[in-house]
Short mmCIF file of C-alpha atoms in Angstrom, two decimals:
data_model
loop_
_atom_site.label_atom_id
_atom_site.label_comp_id
_atom_site.label_asym_id
_atom_site.label_seq_id
_atom_site.Cartn_x
_atom_site.Cartn_y
_atom_site.Cartn_z
CA UNK A 28 -26.33 59.96 -12.04
CA UNK A 29 -25.90 56.69 -14.01
CA UNK A 30 -22.40 57.76 -14.92
CA UNK A 31 -21.59 58.31 -11.28
CA UNK A 32 -22.92 54.89 -10.33
CA UNK A 33 -20.88 53.25 -13.05
CA UNK A 34 -17.82 55.15 -11.91
CA UNK A 35 -18.31 53.95 -8.31
CA UNK A 36 -18.82 50.37 -9.43
CA UNK A 37 -15.72 50.54 -11.55
CA UNK A 38 -13.72 51.85 -8.60
CA UNK A 39 -15.05 49.11 -6.35
CA UNK A 40 -14.17 46.46 -9.03
CA UNK A 41 -10.70 47.98 -9.44
CA UNK A 42 -10.22 48.07 -5.67
CA UNK A 43 -11.01 44.39 -5.29
CA UNK A 44 -9.03 43.31 -8.34
CA UNK A 45 -5.99 45.16 -7.05
CA UNK A 46 -6.38 43.91 -3.53
CA UNK A 47 -3.21 42.15 -2.60
CA UNK A 48 -3.44 38.49 -1.58
CA UNK A 49 -2.38 38.45 2.08
CA UNK A 50 -1.80 34.72 2.10
CA UNK A 51 -4.11 34.07 5.01
CA UNK A 52 -5.47 30.98 3.23
CA UNK A 53 -2.11 29.21 3.07
CA UNK A 54 -2.03 27.57 6.49
CA UNK A 55 -5.46 26.05 6.02
CA UNK A 56 -4.72 24.87 2.47
CA UNK A 57 -1.51 23.21 3.68
CA UNK A 58 -3.38 21.00 6.14
CA UNK A 59 -2.14 17.39 5.57
CA UNK A 60 -5.61 16.11 6.36
CA UNK A 61 -6.52 16.82 2.72
CA UNK A 62 -3.88 14.34 1.61
CA UNK A 63 -4.75 11.82 4.29
CA UNK A 64 -8.44 11.74 3.41
CA UNK A 65 -7.45 11.37 -0.27
CA UNK A 66 -5.28 8.40 0.61
CA UNK A 67 -8.24 6.82 2.42
CA UNK A 68 -10.52 7.44 -0.59
CA UNK A 69 -8.04 5.70 -2.93
CA UNK A 70 -7.95 2.81 -0.45
CA UNK A 71 -11.76 2.60 -0.61
CA UNK A 72 -11.55 2.40 -4.39
CA UNK A 73 -8.89 -0.32 -4.25
CA UNK A 74 -11.10 -2.33 -1.86
CA UNK A 75 -14.08 -1.86 -4.15
CA UNK A 76 -12.14 -3.11 -7.19
CA UNK A 77 -10.62 -6.08 -5.35
CA UNK A 78 -7.04 -5.59 -6.49
CA UNK A 79 -4.61 -8.28 -5.24
CA UNK A 80 -1.98 -7.08 -2.74
CA UNK A 81 0.92 -6.62 -5.19
CA UNK A 82 -1.21 -4.61 -7.58
CA UNK A 83 -2.55 -2.48 -4.73
CA UNK A 84 0.99 -1.64 -3.75
CA UNK A 85 1.61 -0.38 -7.27
CA UNK A 86 -1.27 2.03 -7.04
CA UNK A 87 -0.16 3.41 -3.67
CA UNK A 88 3.44 3.83 -4.76
CA UNK A 89 2.75 5.79 -7.94
CA UNK A 90 0.14 7.96 -6.18
CA UNK A 91 2.56 8.67 -3.32
CA UNK A 92 5.38 9.45 -5.79
CA UNK A 93 3.10 11.94 -7.62
CA UNK A 94 2.15 13.69 -4.38
CA UNK A 95 5.72 13.88 -3.23
CA UNK A 96 7.07 15.25 -6.52
CA UNK A 97 4.35 17.91 -6.56
CA UNK A 98 5.69 19.17 -3.21
CA UNK A 99 9.39 19.17 -4.06
CA UNK A 100 9.38 22.64 -5.72
CA UNK A 101 7.87 24.14 -2.48
CA UNK A 102 10.48 22.82 -0.09
CA UNK A 103 14.21 23.19 -0.68
CA UNK A 104 14.71 20.46 1.92
CA UNK A 105 13.08 17.84 -0.32
CA UNK A 106 14.99 15.96 -3.02
CA UNK A 107 13.30 14.69 -6.16
CA UNK A 108 13.27 10.99 -6.94
CA UNK A 109 14.39 11.76 -10.53
CA UNK A 110 17.63 9.90 -10.98
CA UNK A 111 17.09 7.95 -7.76
CA UNK A 112 14.30 5.54 -8.79
CA UNK A 113 14.99 2.97 -11.47
CA UNK A 114 14.12 4.49 -14.86
CA UNK A 115 12.70 7.73 -13.43
CA UNK A 116 14.24 10.39 -15.65
CA UNK A 117 11.98 13.41 -15.53
CA UNK A 118 8.99 15.06 -13.97
CA UNK A 119 6.95 18.12 -14.91
CA UNK A 120 8.26 21.35 -13.48
CA UNK A 121 6.17 24.38 -12.38
CA UNK A 122 6.07 27.69 -14.28
CA UNK A 123 8.09 30.14 -12.27
CA UNK A 124 5.83 32.99 -13.39
CA UNK A 125 2.79 31.46 -11.71
CA UNK A 126 1.73 31.13 -8.11
CA UNK A 127 0.83 27.69 -6.78
CA UNK A 128 -0.49 26.00 -3.66
CA UNK A 129 1.80 22.96 -3.82
CA UNK A 130 -0.02 20.99 -1.09
CA UNK A 131 -3.18 21.31 -3.19
CA UNK A 132 -1.23 20.14 -6.25
CA UNK A 133 0.07 17.19 -4.27
CA UNK A 134 -3.37 16.13 -3.22
CA UNK A 135 -4.60 16.52 -6.76
CA UNK A 136 -1.72 14.45 -8.11
CA UNK A 137 -2.34 11.62 -5.57
CA UNK A 138 -6.04 11.54 -6.40
CA UNK A 139 -5.42 11.68 -10.15
CA UNK A 140 -3.11 8.69 -10.05
CA UNK A 141 -5.56 6.83 -7.86
CA UNK A 142 -8.35 7.49 -10.34
CA UNK A 143 -6.18 6.48 -13.30
CA UNK A 144 -5.10 3.17 -11.81
CA UNK A 145 -8.49 2.06 -10.40
CA UNK A 146 -11.70 1.21 -12.18
CA UNK A 147 -14.77 2.44 -10.27
CA UNK A 148 -14.76 6.13 -11.10
CA UNK A 149 -18.18 6.77 -9.59
CA UNK A 150 -16.82 6.26 -6.06
CA UNK A 151 -14.76 9.42 -6.50
CA UNK A 152 -17.49 11.81 -7.71
CA UNK A 153 -18.94 13.07 -4.41
CA UNK A 154 -15.57 12.89 -2.61
CA UNK A 155 -13.83 15.00 -5.22
CA UNK A 156 -16.59 17.61 -5.37
CA UNK A 157 -16.49 18.05 -1.59
CA UNK A 158 -12.69 18.08 -1.51
CA UNK A 159 -12.39 20.98 -3.91
CA UNK A 160 -15.11 22.87 -2.12
CA UNK A 161 -13.18 22.52 1.11
CA UNK A 162 -10.03 23.80 -0.49
CA UNK A 163 -11.85 26.82 -1.93
CA UNK A 164 -13.37 27.50 1.54
CA UNK A 165 -9.81 28.25 2.74
CA UNK A 166 -9.97 31.46 0.70
CA UNK A 167 -7.40 30.32 -1.83
CA UNK A 168 -7.45 32.74 -4.83
CA UNK A 169 -9.14 31.29 -7.85
CA UNK A 170 -6.09 31.71 -10.06
CA UNK A 171 -3.88 29.94 -7.55
CA UNK A 172 -6.44 27.16 -7.25
CA UNK A 173 -6.56 26.68 -11.02
CA UNK A 174 -2.76 26.82 -11.37
CA UNK A 175 -2.35 24.18 -8.62
CA UNK A 176 -4.90 21.81 -10.08
CA UNK A 177 -3.22 22.08 -13.49
CA UNK A 178 0.21 21.52 -11.98
CA UNK A 179 -0.98 18.50 -10.01
CA UNK A 180 -2.44 17.01 -13.19
CA UNK A 181 0.78 17.61 -15.08
CA UNK A 182 2.87 15.94 -12.41
CA UNK A 183 0.44 13.00 -12.37
CA UNK A 184 0.81 12.74 -16.15
CA UNK A 185 4.58 12.50 -15.72
CA UNK A 186 4.20 9.70 -13.16
CA UNK A 187 1.66 7.87 -15.34
CA UNK A 188 4.21 7.95 -18.23
CA UNK A 189 6.79 6.55 -15.87
CA UNK A 190 4.41 3.77 -14.72
CA UNK A 191 3.74 2.63 -18.27
CA UNK A 192 7.31 1.37 -18.58
CA UNK A 193 7.30 -0.92 -15.51
CA UNK A 194 6.26 -4.05 -17.44
CA UNK A 195 2.85 -4.24 -15.75
CA UNK A 196 0.85 -4.36 -18.96
CA UNK A 197 3.18 -7.02 -20.43
CA UNK A 198 2.58 -9.34 -17.46
CA UNK A 199 -1.19 -9.37 -17.68
CA UNK A 200 -3.15 -12.45 -18.71
CA UNK A 201 -0.64 -15.19 -17.80
CA UNK A 202 -1.72 -18.13 -15.69
CA UNK A 203 0.46 -20.26 -13.42
CA UNK A 204 0.76 -23.91 -14.39
CA UNK A 205 0.23 -26.29 -11.45
CA UNK A 206 2.61 -29.23 -11.72
CA UNK A 207 1.30 -31.34 -8.84
CA UNK A 208 4.92 -32.12 -7.97
CA UNK A 209 5.15 -33.31 -4.40
CA UNK A 210 5.50 -30.45 -1.95
CA UNK A 211 4.59 -27.71 -4.47
CA UNK A 212 1.67 -25.33 -4.39
CA UNK A 213 -1.82 -26.34 -5.44
CA UNK A 214 -5.02 -24.25 -5.39
CA UNK A 215 -6.72 -24.19 -2.00
CA UNK A 216 -10.31 -24.23 -0.75
CA UNK A 217 -12.91 -22.91 -0.89
CA UNK A 218 -12.64 -21.20 -4.26
CA UNK A 219 -9.52 -23.04 -5.59
CA UNK A 220 -8.47 -19.83 -7.33
CA UNK A 221 -5.58 -19.54 -9.77
CA UNK A 222 -2.27 -18.37 -8.40
CA UNK A 223 -2.06 -14.57 -8.18
CA UNK A 224 0.56 -12.58 -10.07
CA UNK A 225 2.94 -15.36 -11.09
CA UNK A 226 5.10 -12.88 -13.06
CA UNK A 227 5.35 -10.12 -10.49
CA UNK A 228 9.14 -10.63 -10.28
CA UNK A 229 9.25 -9.14 -13.82
CA UNK A 230 7.79 -5.82 -12.70
CA UNK A 231 10.34 -2.98 -12.57
CA UNK A 232 11.19 -2.17 -8.96
CA UNK A 233 11.78 1.35 -7.71
CA UNK A 234 15.10 0.68 -6.04
CA UNK A 235 16.27 -2.95 -6.26
CA UNK A 236 19.18 -3.90 -8.51
CA UNK A 237 17.31 -7.14 -9.28
CA UNK A 238 14.19 -8.89 -8.06
CA UNK A 239 16.37 -11.58 -6.46
CA UNK A 240 18.69 -9.16 -4.68
CA UNK A 241 17.69 -10.29 -1.19
CA UNK A 242 16.99 -14.01 -1.39
CA UNK A 243 15.91 -15.77 1.81
CA UNK A 244 17.47 -19.10 2.83
CA UNK A 245 15.95 -22.02 0.89
CA UNK A 246 12.96 -23.58 2.61
CA UNK A 247 13.50 -26.89 4.37
CA UNK A 248 13.26 -30.08 2.29
CA UNK A 249 9.79 -31.48 1.89
CA UNK A 250 9.96 -34.52 4.07
CA UNK A 251 7.09 -35.82 6.21
CA UNK A 252 9.20 -38.36 8.05
CA UNK A 253 8.47 -37.92 11.74
CA UNK A 254 11.18 -35.85 13.36
CA UNK A 255 12.36 -34.21 10.12
CA UNK A 256 12.74 -30.43 9.98
CA UNK A 257 9.80 -30.06 7.64
CA UNK A 258 7.56 -32.45 9.63
CA UNK A 259 8.23 -30.37 12.78
CA UNK A 260 7.26 -27.19 10.90
CA UNK A 261 4.01 -28.77 9.78
CA UNK A 262 3.16 -29.98 13.27
CA UNK A 263 4.05 -26.61 14.74
CA UNK A 264 1.48 -24.95 12.52
CA UNK A 265 -1.09 -27.71 13.07
CA UNK A 266 -0.82 -27.60 16.85
CA UNK A 267 -0.61 -23.81 17.09
CA UNK A 268 -3.97 -23.45 15.35
CA UNK A 269 -5.59 -26.22 17.46
CA UNK A 270 -4.46 -24.49 20.67
CA UNK A 271 -4.91 -20.78 19.91
CA UNK A 272 -5.43 -18.40 22.78
CA UNK A 273 -8.07 -15.65 22.47
CA UNK A 274 -5.23 -13.10 22.08
CA UNK A 275 -3.60 -15.08 19.26
CA UNK A 276 -6.93 -15.41 17.46
CA UNK A 277 -7.47 -11.63 17.79
CA UNK A 278 -4.01 -11.01 16.31
CA UNK A 279 -4.56 -13.25 13.28
CA UNK A 280 -7.93 -11.65 12.58
CA UNK A 281 -6.61 -8.14 12.96
CA UNK A 282 -3.88 -8.70 10.38
CA UNK A 283 -6.02 -10.80 8.00
CA UNK A 284 -6.10 -8.07 5.29
CA UNK A 285 -7.64 -10.43 2.74
CA UNK A 286 -8.93 -8.28 -0.12
CA UNK A 287 -11.14 -11.13 -1.38
CA UNK A 288 -12.45 -13.74 1.07
CA UNK A 289 -14.82 -16.29 -0.49
CA UNK A 290 -17.66 -17.34 1.79
CA UNK A 291 -19.77 -20.49 1.15
CA UNK A 292 -23.15 -20.99 2.79
CA UNK A 293 -24.95 -24.07 1.43
CA UNK A 294 -25.04 -23.60 -2.31
CA UNK A 295 -24.46 -19.86 -2.11
CA UNK A 296 -21.09 -18.20 -2.55
CA UNK A 297 -20.33 -14.56 -1.83
CA UNK A 298 -17.21 -12.50 -1.22
CA UNK A 299 -16.24 -10.11 1.50
CA UNK A 300 -13.64 -7.44 0.90
CA UNK A 301 -11.06 -5.85 3.18
CA UNK A 302 -8.08 -3.52 3.03
CA UNK A 303 -4.93 -5.07 1.57
CA UNK A 304 -1.69 -5.55 3.62
CA UNK A 305 -0.16 -2.50 1.91
CA UNK A 306 -3.36 -0.52 2.50
CA UNK A 307 -3.13 -1.38 6.18
CA UNK A 308 0.36 0.10 6.39
CA UNK A 309 -0.72 3.17 4.48
CA UNK A 310 -3.47 3.57 7.04
CA UNK A 311 -0.82 3.38 9.79
CA UNK A 312 1.07 6.18 7.98
CA UNK A 313 -2.04 8.34 8.09
CA UNK A 314 -2.78 7.69 11.72
CA UNK A 315 0.74 8.17 13.05
CA UNK A 316 1.53 11.23 10.89
CA UNK A 317 -1.66 12.79 12.28
CA UNK A 318 -0.90 11.92 15.87
CA UNK A 319 2.66 13.22 15.64
CA UNK A 320 1.46 16.48 13.98
CA UNK A 321 3.56 15.78 10.89
CA UNK A 322 3.17 18.52 8.28
CA UNK A 323 2.25 17.91 4.65
CA UNK A 324 5.92 17.46 3.66
CA UNK A 325 6.78 14.81 6.27
CA UNK A 326 3.44 13.07 5.66
CA UNK A 327 4.15 12.85 1.92
CA UNK A 328 7.67 11.53 2.66
CA UNK A 329 6.20 8.82 4.94
CA UNK A 330 3.69 7.78 2.28
CA UNK A 331 6.41 7.64 -0.37
CA UNK A 332 8.97 5.63 1.63
CA UNK A 333 6.35 3.21 3.02
CA UNK A 334 4.69 2.61 -0.34
CA UNK A 335 7.86 1.92 -2.26
CA UNK A 336 9.08 -0.33 0.55
CA UNK A 337 5.87 -2.35 0.29
CA UNK A 338 6.08 -2.39 -3.54
CA UNK A 339 9.73 -3.53 -3.72
CA UNK A 340 9.02 -5.91 -0.83
CA UNK A 341 6.34 -7.63 -2.83
CA UNK A 342 8.67 -7.99 -5.82
CA UNK A 343 11.33 -9.53 -3.60
CA UNK A 344 8.83 -11.83 -1.93
CA UNK A 345 7.03 -12.92 -5.09
CA UNK A 346 10.33 -13.80 -6.72
CA UNK A 347 10.91 -16.37 -4.00
CA UNK A 348 7.31 -17.58 -3.94
CA UNK A 349 7.38 -18.57 -7.59
CA UNK A 350 10.92 -19.93 -7.33
CA UNK A 351 10.25 -22.40 -4.47
CA UNK A 352 6.49 -22.77 -5.21
CA UNK A 353 5.95 -24.03 -1.68
CA UNK A 354 2.77 -25.92 -0.70
CA UNK A 355 0.42 -24.32 1.84
CA UNK A 356 -0.22 -25.77 5.32
CA UNK A 357 -3.86 -26.50 4.55
CA UNK A 358 -2.98 -28.70 1.59
CA UNK A 359 -0.25 -30.74 3.23
CA UNK A 360 -2.04 -31.13 6.57
CA UNK A 361 -5.35 -32.20 5.05
CA UNK A 362 -3.60 -34.75 2.84
CA UNK A 363 -1.24 -36.19 5.39
CA UNK A 364 -2.12 -35.29 8.99
CA UNK A 365 -5.78 -34.43 9.54
CA UNK A 366 -8.35 -34.18 6.70
CA UNK A 367 -10.70 -32.13 8.85
CA UNK A 368 -8.15 -29.51 9.97
CA UNK A 369 -8.86 -25.96 8.82
CA UNK A 370 -6.87 -22.73 9.10
CA UNK A 371 -8.41 -19.80 10.95
CA UNK A 372 -7.79 -17.50 7.99
CA UNK A 373 -8.66 -18.31 4.40
CA UNK A 374 -5.54 -19.40 2.55
CA UNK A 375 -4.58 -16.80 -0.08
CA UNK A 376 -4.10 -18.03 -3.66
CA UNK A 377 -0.31 -18.10 -4.05
CA UNK A 378 2.67 -20.18 -2.82
CA UNK A 379 3.67 -20.25 0.84
CA UNK A 380 7.35 -19.24 1.06
CA UNK A 381 8.08 -16.49 2.03
CA UNK A 382 5.24 -14.71 3.79
CA UNK A 383 4.08 -11.61 1.98
CA UNK A 384 2.87 -10.02 5.24
CA UNK A 385 6.25 -10.66 6.85
CA UNK A 386 8.27 -9.28 3.98
CA UNK A 387 6.25 -6.12 3.37
CA UNK A 388 5.72 -5.41 7.05
CA UNK A 389 9.46 -5.73 7.71
CA UNK A 390 10.21 -3.40 4.80
CA UNK A 391 7.49 -0.91 5.71
CA UNK A 392 8.48 -0.74 9.40
CA UNK A 393 12.08 0.12 8.52
CA UNK A 394 11.09 2.74 5.93
CA UNK A 395 8.46 4.34 8.13
CA UNK A 396 10.81 4.45 11.12
CA UNK A 397 13.30 6.40 8.97
CA UNK A 398 10.75 9.18 8.59
CA UNK A 399 8.58 9.23 11.74
CA UNK A 400 10.95 7.70 14.29
CA UNK A 401 12.11 4.33 15.68
CA UNK A 402 10.00 4.06 18.82
CA UNK A 403 6.70 5.78 18.10
CA UNK A 404 3.88 4.25 20.08
CA UNK A 405 0.54 4.22 18.33
CA UNK A 406 -2.99 2.83 18.40
CA UNK A 407 -3.97 1.21 15.11
CA UNK A 408 -7.62 1.68 14.22
CA UNK A 409 -7.31 0.53 10.58
CA UNK A 410 -9.57 -2.49 11.05
CA UNK A 411 -12.43 -0.74 12.82
CA UNK A 412 -14.53 -0.66 9.63
CA UNK A 413 -14.40 -4.48 9.64
CA UNK A 414 -15.61 -4.82 13.17
CA UNK A 415 -12.19 -5.29 14.80
CA UNK A 416 -10.99 -3.25 17.79
CA UNK A 417 -7.99 -0.98 18.02
CA UNK A 418 -4.64 -2.61 18.75
CA UNK A 419 -1.76 -0.74 20.42
CA UNK A 420 1.91 -0.95 19.55
CA UNK A 421 5.08 0.49 21.01
CA UNK A 422 6.80 0.80 17.60
CA UNK A 423 6.51 0.05 13.90
CA UNK A 424 8.91 -2.83 14.53
CA UNK A 425 6.57 -4.41 17.05
CA UNK A 426 3.63 -4.02 14.64
CA UNK A 427 5.63 -5.72 11.87
CA UNK A 428 6.52 -8.60 14.12
CA UNK A 429 2.91 -9.10 15.14
CA UNK A 430 1.75 -8.90 11.52
CA UNK A 431 4.29 -11.60 10.67
CA UNK A 432 3.40 -14.09 13.46
CA UNK A 433 -0.30 -13.59 12.74
CA UNK A 434 0.12 -15.79 9.67
CA UNK A 435 1.15 -18.77 11.79
CA UNK A 436 -1.80 -18.16 14.15
CA UNK A 437 -4.03 -18.01 11.07
CA UNK A 438 -2.72 -21.37 9.84
CA UNK A 439 -1.62 -20.13 6.43
CA UNK A 440 2.17 -20.16 6.82
CA UNK A 441 4.90 -22.21 8.43
CA UNK A 442 7.15 -20.47 10.88
CA UNK A 443 10.30 -20.21 8.62
CA UNK A 444 8.31 -18.26 6.02
CA UNK A 445 7.61 -15.69 8.73
CA UNK A 446 11.01 -15.45 10.35
CA UNK A 447 12.97 -15.47 7.07
CA UNK A 448 10.39 -13.23 5.42
CA UNK A 449 10.74 -10.65 8.13
CA UNK A 450 14.51 -10.60 7.69
CA UNK A 451 14.07 -10.44 3.90
CA UNK A 452 11.74 -7.45 4.25
CA UNK A 453 14.05 -5.61 6.62
CA UNK A 454 16.86 -6.01 4.14
CA UNK A 455 14.68 -4.43 1.46
CA UNK A 456 13.75 -1.63 3.85
CA UNK A 457 17.30 -0.95 4.91
CA UNK A 458 18.42 -0.95 1.27
CA UNK A 459 15.79 1.71 0.40
CA UNK A 460 16.63 3.85 3.40
CA UNK A 461 20.36 3.69 2.52
CA UNK A 462 19.85 4.30 -1.19
CA UNK A 463 16.98 6.82 -1.42
CA UNK A 464 17.38 10.38 -0.13
CA UNK A 465 14.32 12.50 0.39
CA UNK A 466 16.37 15.37 1.83
#
């Protein structure tokens, strides 16, 4: 009797072990929402760690590259960035004898890079546990799951090796020297922080031939003589802020994206944290790719193109910022026009010309349009967690233009930094779209 029972159990075990995988799990496991929620989690970690905007863009770009490269073997229509990005020579390849779920590998790779490039590892614990449980709930075979996780980690390791040669480590620890030369940048209230990332132009770009490839026109000469070009720019900013409409105020607050705002109440100082400008655009990618029913492959392309446009845009912008070292409106207006005038937004700690928001928004809008379309209307809910309502746009171009002008409404930029910055960013975006092929 015992032998018969053992025989039956053996047959049952053999039956299940030989059961052919029918692939019914694949559609659920390829859901791009896994990647989108991972992008959001990395954003939460970036906010927690208070990375400055250029550094945040670095995290997003390498994470997006890892996710994209993990998907390339699954889709013959996708082209690897090996040989296309500056200095990117190789990436880990899958074992042809093994079965993978490449969307799972892509999500794993994105998350692994995010964890490697951020500090607060505890913020990932519960998220990661739930994420893998949700993947397993699709019915993915255990062997395929394990293979995919291992492949995602290997791709991430390749991207981490690539990241280590971008000169980031070599540019840490340097402070900008304030010269107090007339018309040049000085620290601004309330925290009077050191200038952020003064050597960012030395970081290796993904696509640019040089950090100064797309220089904007020189800013106008510092001249406070009434009627001069510069004086008119100063008064334009001054009067705009004094006469803001409710809509203009809403626009400047919506696009604030200040990752570290210092608040002072009496003798107490405390900081509030928000999503960075690049994080806002990555949030737009998530929302629009979802609303347009983009699959995992198109979603990954959109993350990649947007993140590298923002990254290279910051390099282009920061090159000009620390070349011209332009004074901020708050500093010049308080010293020469009105000592009690204050901007609506807190002035960020780096030179004025050109506007980072304008450059990266111009670049991102071009890159994103190349993947998801030129005239995609969308409702942007990125700022809801910060108590701000949804804003609606007819296109990525319109969103970029609004992001740009928001800096004048906020009182932290003069108009030429916005207009010339937007052009500068679009040149970066068009360069990327013309140079980089994802298909």
